PDB file of C-alpha atoms in Angstrom:
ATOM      1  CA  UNK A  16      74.369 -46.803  40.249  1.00  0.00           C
ATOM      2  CA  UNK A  17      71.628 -44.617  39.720  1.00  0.00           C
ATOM      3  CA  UNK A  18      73.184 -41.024  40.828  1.00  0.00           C
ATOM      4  CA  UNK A  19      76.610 -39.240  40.101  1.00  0.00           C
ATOM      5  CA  UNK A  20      78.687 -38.884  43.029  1.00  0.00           C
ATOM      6  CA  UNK A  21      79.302 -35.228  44.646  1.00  0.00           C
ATOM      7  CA  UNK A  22      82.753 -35.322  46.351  1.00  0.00           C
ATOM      8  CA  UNK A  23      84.872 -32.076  48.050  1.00  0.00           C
ATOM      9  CA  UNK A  24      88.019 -31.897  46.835  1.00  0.00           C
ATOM     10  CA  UNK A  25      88.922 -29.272  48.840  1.00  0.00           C
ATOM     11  CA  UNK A  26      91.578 -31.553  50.182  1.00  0.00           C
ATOM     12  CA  UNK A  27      93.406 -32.510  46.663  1.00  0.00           C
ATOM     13  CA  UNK A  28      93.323 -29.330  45.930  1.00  0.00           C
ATOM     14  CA  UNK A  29      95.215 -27.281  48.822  1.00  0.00           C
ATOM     15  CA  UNK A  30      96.969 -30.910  49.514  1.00  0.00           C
ATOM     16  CA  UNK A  31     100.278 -30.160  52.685  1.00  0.00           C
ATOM     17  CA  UNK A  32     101.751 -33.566  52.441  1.00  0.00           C
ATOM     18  CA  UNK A  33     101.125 -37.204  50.205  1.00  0.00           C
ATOM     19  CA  UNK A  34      99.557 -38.579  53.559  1.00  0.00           C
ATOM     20  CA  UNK A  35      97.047 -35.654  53.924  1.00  0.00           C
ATOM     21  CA  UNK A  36      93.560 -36.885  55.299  1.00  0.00           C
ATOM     22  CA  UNK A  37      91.689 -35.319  53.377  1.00  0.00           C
ATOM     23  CA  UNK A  38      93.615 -35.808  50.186  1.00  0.00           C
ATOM     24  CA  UNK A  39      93.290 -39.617  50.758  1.00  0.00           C
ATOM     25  CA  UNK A  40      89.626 -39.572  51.644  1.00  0.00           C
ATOM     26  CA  UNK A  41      88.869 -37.332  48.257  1.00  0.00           C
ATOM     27  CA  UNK A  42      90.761 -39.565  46.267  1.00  0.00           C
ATOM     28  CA  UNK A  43      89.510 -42.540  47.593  1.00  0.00           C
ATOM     29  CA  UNK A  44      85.966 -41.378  46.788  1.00  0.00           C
ATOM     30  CA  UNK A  45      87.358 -40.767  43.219  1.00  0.00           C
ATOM     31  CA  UNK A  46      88.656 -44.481  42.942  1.00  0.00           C
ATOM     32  CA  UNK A  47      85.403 -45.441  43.731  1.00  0.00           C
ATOM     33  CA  UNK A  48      83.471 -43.000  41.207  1.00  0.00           C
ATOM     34  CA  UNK A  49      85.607 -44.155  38.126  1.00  0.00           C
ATOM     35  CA  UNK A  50      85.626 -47.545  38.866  1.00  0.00           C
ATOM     36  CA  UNK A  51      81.866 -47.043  38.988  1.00  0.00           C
ATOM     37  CA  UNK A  52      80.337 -44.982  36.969  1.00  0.00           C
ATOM     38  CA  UNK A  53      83.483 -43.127  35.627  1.00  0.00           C
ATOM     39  CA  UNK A  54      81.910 -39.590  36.563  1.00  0.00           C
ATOM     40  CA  UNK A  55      81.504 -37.362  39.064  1.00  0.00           C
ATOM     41  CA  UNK A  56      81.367 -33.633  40.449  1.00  0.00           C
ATOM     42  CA  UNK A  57      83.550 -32.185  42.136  1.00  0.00           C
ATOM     43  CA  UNK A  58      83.231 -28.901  44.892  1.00  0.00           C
ATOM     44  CA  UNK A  59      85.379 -26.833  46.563  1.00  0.00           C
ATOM     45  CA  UNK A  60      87.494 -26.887  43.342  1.00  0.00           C
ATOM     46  CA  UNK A  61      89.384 -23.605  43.835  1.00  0.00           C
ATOM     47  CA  UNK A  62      88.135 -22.305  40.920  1.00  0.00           C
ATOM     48  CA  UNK A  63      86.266 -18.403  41.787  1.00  0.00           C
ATOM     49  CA  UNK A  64      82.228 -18.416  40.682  1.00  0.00           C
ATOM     50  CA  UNK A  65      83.828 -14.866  39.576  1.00  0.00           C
ATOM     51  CA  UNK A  66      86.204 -17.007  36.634  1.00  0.00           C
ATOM     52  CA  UNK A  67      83.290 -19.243  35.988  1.00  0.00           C
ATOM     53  CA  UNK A  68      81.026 -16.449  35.304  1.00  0.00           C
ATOM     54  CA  UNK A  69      83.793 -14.640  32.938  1.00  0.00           C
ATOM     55  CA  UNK A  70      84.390 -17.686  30.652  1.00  0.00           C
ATOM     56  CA  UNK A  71      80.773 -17.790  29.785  1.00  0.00           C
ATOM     57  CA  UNK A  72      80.314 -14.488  29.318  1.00  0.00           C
ATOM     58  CA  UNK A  73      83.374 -14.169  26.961  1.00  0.00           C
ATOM     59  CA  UNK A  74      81.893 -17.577  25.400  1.00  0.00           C
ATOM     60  CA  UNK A  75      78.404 -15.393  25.101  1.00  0.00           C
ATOM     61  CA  UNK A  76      80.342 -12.640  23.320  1.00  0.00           C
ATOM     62  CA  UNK A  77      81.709 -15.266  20.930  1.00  0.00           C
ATOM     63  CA  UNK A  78      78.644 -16.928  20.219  1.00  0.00           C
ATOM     64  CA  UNK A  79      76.727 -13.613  19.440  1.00  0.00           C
ATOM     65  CA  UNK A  80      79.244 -12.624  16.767  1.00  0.00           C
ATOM     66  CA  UNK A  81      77.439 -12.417  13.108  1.00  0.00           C
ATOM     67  CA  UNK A  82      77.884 -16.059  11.541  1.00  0.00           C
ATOM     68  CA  UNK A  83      80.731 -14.575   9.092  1.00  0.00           C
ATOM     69  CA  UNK A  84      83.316 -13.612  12.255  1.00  0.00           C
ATOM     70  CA  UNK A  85      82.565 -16.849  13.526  1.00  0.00           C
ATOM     71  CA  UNK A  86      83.019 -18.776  10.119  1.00  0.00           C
ATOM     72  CA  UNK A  87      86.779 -16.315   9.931  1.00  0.00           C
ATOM     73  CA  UNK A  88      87.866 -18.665  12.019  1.00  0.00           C
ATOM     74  CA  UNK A  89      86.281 -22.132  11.087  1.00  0.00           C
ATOM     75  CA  UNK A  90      87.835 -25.262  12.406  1.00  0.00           C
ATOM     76  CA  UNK A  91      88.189 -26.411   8.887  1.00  0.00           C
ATOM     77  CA  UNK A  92      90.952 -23.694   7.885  1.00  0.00           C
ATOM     78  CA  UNK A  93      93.091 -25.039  10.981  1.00  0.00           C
ATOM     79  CA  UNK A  94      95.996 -27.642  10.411  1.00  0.00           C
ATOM     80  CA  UNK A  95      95.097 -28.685  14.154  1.00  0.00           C
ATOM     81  CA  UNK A  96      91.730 -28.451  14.917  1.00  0.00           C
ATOM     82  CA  UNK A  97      91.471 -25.273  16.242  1.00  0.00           C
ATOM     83  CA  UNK A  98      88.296 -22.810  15.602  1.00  0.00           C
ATOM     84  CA  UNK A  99      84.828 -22.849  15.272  1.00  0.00           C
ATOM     85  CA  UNK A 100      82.012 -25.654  14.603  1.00  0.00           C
ATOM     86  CA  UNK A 101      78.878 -24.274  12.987  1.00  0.00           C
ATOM     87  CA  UNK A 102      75.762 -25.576  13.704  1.00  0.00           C
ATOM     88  CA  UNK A 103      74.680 -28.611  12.785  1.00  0.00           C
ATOM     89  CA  UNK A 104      78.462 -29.390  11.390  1.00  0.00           C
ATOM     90  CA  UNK A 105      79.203 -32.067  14.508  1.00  0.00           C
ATOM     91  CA  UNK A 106      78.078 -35.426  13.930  1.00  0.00           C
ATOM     92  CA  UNK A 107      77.803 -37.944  17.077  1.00  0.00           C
ATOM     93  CA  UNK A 108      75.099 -39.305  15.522  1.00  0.00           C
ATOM     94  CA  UNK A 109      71.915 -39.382  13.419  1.00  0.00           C
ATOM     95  CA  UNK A 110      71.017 -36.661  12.927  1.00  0.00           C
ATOM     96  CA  UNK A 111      73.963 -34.050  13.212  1.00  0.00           C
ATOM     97  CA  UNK A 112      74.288 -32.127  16.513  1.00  0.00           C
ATOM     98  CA  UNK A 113      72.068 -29.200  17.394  1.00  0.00           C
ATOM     99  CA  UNK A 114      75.467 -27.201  18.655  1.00  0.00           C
ATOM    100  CA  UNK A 115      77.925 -24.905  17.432  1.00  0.00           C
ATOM    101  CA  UNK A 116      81.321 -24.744  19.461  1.00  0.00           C
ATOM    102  CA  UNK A 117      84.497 -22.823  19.329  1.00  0.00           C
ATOM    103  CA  UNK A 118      88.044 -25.400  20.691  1.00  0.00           C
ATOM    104  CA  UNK A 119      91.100 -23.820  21.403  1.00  0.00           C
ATOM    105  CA  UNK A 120      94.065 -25.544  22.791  1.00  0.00           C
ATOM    106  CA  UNK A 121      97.409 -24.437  24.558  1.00  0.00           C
ATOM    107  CA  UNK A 122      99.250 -21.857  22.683  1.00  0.00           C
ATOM    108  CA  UNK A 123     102.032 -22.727  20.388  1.00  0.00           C
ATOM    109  CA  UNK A 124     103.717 -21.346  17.719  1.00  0.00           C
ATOM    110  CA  UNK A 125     104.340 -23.023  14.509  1.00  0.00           C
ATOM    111  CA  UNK A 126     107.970 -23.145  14.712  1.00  0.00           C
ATOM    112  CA  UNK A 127     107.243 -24.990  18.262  1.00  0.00           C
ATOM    113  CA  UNK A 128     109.067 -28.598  17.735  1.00  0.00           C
ATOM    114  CA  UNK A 129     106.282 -30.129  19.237  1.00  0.00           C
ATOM    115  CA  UNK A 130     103.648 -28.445  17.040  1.00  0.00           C
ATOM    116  CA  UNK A 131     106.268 -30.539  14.367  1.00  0.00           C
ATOM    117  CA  UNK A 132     105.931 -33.523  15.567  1.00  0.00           C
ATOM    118  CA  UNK A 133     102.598 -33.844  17.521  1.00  0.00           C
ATOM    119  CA  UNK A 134      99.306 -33.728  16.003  1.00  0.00           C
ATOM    120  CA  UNK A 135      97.013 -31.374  16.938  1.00  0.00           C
ATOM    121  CA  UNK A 136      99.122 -29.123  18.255  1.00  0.00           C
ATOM    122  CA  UNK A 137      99.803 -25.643  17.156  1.00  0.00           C
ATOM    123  CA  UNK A 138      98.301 -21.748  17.115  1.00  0.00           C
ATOM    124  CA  UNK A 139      94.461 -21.332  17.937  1.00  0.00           C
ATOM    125  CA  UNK A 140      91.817 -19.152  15.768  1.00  0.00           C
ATOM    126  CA  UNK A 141      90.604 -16.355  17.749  1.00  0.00           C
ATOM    127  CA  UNK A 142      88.212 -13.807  15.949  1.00  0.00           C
ATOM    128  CA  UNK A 143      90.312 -10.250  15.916  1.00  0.00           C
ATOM    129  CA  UNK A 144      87.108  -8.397  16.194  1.00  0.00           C
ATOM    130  CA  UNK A 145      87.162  -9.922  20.266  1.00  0.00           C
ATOM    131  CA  UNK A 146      90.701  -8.202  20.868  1.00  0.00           C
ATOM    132  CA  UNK A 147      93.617  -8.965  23.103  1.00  0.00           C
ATOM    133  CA  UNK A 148      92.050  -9.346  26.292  1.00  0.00           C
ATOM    134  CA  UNK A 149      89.349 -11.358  25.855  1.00  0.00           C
ATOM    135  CA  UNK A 150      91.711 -13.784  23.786  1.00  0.00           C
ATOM    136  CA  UNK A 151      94.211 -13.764  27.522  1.00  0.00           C
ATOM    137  CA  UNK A 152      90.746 -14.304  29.750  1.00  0.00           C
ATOM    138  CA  UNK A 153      90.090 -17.516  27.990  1.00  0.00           C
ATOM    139  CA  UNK A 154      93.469 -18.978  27.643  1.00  0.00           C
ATOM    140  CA  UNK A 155      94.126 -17.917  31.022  1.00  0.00           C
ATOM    141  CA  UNK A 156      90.745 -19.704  31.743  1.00  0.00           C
ATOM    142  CA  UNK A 157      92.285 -22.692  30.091  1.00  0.00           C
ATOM    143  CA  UNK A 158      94.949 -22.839  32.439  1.00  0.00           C
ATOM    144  CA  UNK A 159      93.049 -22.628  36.017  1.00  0.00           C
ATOM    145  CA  UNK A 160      91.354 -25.742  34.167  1.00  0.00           C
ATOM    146  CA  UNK A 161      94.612 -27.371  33.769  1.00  0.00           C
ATOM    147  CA  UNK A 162      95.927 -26.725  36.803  1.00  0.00           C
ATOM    148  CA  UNK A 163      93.253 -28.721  38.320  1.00  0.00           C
ATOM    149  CA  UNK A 164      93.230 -31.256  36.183  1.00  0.00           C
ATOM    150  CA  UNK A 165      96.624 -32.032  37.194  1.00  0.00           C
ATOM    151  CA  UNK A 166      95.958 -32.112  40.457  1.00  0.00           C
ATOM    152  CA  UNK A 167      93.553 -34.370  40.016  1.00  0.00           C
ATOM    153  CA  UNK A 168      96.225 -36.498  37.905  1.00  0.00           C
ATOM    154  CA  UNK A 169      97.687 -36.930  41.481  1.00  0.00           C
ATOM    155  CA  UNK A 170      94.527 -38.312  43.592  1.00  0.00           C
ATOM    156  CA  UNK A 171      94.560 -40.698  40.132  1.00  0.00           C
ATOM    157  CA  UNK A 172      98.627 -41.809  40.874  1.00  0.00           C
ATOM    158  CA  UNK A 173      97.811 -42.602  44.882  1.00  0.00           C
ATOM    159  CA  UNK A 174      94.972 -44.591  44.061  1.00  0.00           C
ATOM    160  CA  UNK A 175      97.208 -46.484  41.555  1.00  0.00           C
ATOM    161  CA  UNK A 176     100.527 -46.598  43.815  1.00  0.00           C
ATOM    162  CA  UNK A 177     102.627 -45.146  41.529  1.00  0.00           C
ATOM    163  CA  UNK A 178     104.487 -42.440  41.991  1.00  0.00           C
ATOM    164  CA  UNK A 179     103.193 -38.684  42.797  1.00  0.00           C
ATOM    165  CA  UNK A 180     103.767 -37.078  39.472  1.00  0.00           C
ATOM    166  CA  UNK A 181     103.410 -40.204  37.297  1.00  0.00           C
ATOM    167  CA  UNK A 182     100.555 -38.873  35.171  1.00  0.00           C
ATOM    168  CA  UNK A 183     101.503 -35.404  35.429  1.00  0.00           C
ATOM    169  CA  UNK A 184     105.228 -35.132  33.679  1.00  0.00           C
ATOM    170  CA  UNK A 185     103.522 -37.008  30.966  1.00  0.00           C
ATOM    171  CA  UNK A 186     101.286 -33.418  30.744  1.00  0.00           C
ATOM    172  CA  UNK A 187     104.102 -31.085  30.674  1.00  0.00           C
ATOM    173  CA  UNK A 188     102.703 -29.115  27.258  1.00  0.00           C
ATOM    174  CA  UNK A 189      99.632 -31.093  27.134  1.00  0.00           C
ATOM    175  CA  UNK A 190      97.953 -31.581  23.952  1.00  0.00           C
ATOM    176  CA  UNK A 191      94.844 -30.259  25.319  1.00  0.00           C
ATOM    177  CA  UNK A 192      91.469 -28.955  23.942  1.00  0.00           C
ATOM    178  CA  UNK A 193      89.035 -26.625  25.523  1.00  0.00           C
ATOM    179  CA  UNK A 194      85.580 -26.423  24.081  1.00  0.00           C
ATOM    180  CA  UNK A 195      82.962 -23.036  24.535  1.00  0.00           C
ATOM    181  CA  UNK A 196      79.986 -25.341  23.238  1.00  0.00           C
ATOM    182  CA  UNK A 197      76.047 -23.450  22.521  1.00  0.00           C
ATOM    183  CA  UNK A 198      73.168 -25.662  22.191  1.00  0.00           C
ATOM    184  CA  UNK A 199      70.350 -24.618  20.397  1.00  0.00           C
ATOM    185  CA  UNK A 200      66.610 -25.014  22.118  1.00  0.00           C
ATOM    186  CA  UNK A 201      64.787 -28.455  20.659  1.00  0.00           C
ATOM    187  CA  UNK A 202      62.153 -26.447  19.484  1.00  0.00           C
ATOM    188  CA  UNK A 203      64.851 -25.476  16.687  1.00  0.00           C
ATOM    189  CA  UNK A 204      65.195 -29.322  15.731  1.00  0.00           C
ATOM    190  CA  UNK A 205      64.937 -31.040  12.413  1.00  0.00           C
ATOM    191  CA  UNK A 206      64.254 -33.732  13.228  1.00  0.00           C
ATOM    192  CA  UNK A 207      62.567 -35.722  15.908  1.00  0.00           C
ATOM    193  CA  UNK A 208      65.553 -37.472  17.204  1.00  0.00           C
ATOM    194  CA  UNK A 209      68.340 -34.793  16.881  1.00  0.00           C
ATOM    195  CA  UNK A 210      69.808 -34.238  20.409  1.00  0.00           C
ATOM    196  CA  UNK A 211      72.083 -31.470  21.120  1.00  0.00           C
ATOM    197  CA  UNK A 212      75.205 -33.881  20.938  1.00  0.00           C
ATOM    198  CA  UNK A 213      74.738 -37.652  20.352  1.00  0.00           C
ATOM    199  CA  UNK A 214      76.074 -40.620  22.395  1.00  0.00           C
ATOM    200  CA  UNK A 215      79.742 -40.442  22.676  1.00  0.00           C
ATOM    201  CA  UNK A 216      82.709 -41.596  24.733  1.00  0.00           C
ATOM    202  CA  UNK A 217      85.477 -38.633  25.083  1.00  0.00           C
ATOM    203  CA  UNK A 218      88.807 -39.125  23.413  1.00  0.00           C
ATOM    204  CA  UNK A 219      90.742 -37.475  26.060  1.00  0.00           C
ATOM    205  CA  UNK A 220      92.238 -38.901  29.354  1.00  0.00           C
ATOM    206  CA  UNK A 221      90.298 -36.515  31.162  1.00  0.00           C
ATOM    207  CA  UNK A 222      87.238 -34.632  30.962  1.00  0.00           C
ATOM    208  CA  UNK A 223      86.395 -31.166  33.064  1.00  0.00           C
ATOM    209  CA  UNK A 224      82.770 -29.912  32.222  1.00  0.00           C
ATOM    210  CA  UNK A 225      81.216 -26.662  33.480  1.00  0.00           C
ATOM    211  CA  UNK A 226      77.511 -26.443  33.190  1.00  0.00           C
ATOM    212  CA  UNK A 227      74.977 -23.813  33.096  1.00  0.00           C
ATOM    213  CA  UNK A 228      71.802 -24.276  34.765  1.00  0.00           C
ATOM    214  CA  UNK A 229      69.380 -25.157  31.793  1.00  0.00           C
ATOM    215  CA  UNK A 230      71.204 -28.987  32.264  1.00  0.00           C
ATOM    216  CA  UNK A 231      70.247 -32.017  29.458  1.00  0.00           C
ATOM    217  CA  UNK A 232      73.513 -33.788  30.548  1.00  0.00           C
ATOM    218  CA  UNK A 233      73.190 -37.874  30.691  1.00  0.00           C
ATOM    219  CA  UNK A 234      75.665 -40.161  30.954  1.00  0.00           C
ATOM    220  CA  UNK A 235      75.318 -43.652  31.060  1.00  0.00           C
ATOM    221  CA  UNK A 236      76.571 -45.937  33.873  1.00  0.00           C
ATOM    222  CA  UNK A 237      77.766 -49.679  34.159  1.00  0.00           C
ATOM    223  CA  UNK A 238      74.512 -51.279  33.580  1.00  0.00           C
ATOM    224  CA  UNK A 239      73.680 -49.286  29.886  1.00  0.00           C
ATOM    225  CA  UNK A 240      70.981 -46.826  31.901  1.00  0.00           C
ATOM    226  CA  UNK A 241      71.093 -42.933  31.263  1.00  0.00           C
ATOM    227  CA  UNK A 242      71.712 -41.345  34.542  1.00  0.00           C
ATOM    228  CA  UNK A 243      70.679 -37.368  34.440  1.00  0.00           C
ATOM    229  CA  UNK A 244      73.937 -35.148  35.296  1.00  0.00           C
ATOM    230  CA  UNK A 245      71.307 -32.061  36.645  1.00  0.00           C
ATOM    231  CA  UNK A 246      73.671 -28.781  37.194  1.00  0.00           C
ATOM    232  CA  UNK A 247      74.728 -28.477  40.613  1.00  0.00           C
ATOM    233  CA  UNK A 248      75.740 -25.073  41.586  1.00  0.00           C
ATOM    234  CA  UNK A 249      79.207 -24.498  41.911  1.00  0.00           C
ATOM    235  CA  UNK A 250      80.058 -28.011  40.703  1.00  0.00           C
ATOM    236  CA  UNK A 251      82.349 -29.078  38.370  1.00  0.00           C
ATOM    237  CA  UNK A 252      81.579 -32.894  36.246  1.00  0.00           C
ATOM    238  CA  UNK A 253      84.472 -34.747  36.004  1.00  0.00           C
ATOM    239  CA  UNK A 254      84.620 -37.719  32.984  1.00  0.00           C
ATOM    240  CA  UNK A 255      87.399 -40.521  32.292  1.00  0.00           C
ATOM    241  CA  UNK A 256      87.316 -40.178  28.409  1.00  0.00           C
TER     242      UNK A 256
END
């Protein structure tokens, strides 16, 4: 398979009923795609250009704080891998990664029982400087991403024949991770092979990427050939990790 499938979810995502045409056609085209390939894009996602368009401009804002607001929040002062990745500080391969990112999870409190007894779960680092409200447009980001990941989850359980909300009671208070990620141009490099993030498989169930519209996605398909992801408008890329 040479190109990533495009398929309109429209129909998983305003399902009426378990029989619904056009919830069985969409995730029939998804059985296909991960048995494939394992990606694909999805459109008609229900998720406002207007949302899109806030979550990378609050991930702008973040990005163009001075490196010591960013490093107030470093991922290595968090008990759960929460905060920001400086440049050059990821390592997918050889050489380090020409990306800085900020991951932030669900909520929780430290007192939370499941922060207890879970790993990675527990509070996020947010720099104070960006305030209350652009701290509640990103988590509230977080969740439009969530809820359509779960739905999703569903297309996944009829494909499978089990029942409707197999996958998603196991994602009740999901031990989730969402990543604002800023690649540097490769005229910056160090090296001639450094790519903006090296070869890797995701260690989540499942992966929801957003694009902009420089692209440099690849992923690789059955046969072991890179297969260019280009940014499709509107478009969401959907991985099994």
């Amino acid at each position: 398979m040479d190109q990533i499938p495009v398929i309109d979810v429209s129909g998983i995502v305003s399902r009426t009923s378990k029989g619904d045409v056009k919830f069985v056609e969409a995730s029939r085209l998804i059985d296909q795609a991960c048995r494939n390939i394992g990606f694909f894009y999805i459109t008609n996602h229900g998720i406002a250009k207007e949302k899109i368009d806030k979550a990378f401009q609050r991930a702008k804002e973040f990005f163009e704080l001075p490196a010591s607001q960013k490093l107030e929040v470093d991922i290595n002062k968090s008990d759960n891998h929460r905060g920001y990745t400086a440049l050059g500080a990821e390592k997918l391969g050889d050489p380090s990664d020409l990306k800085e990112g900020l991951d932030f999870g669900i909520e929780m409190s430290i007192d939370d029982p499941d922060v207890k007894n879970t790993p990675n779960q527990g509070p996020n680092q947010f720099p104070p400087s960006l305030g209350e409200e652009w701290k509640k447009d990103v988590l509230d980001f977080q969740d439009l991403l969530l809820d359509l990941a779960r739905k999703i989850l569903r297309a996944f359980a009829f494909n499978l024949k089990v029942e409707d909300d197999f996958f998603v009671k196991m994602y009740e208070k999901p031990n989730i991770l969402t990543r604002f990620l800023k690649y540097s141009p490769a005229s910056q490099k160090t090296f001639q092979n450094q790519l903006g993030c090296g070869a890797h498989t995701d260690y989540g169930f499942l992966t929801l990427l957003i694009q902009d519209q420089v692209g440099g996605l690849e992923v690789m398909n059955r046969e072991g050939e890179w297969v260019k992801a280009h940014p499709i408008s509107d478009a969401i890329v959907v991985n099994m990790g």
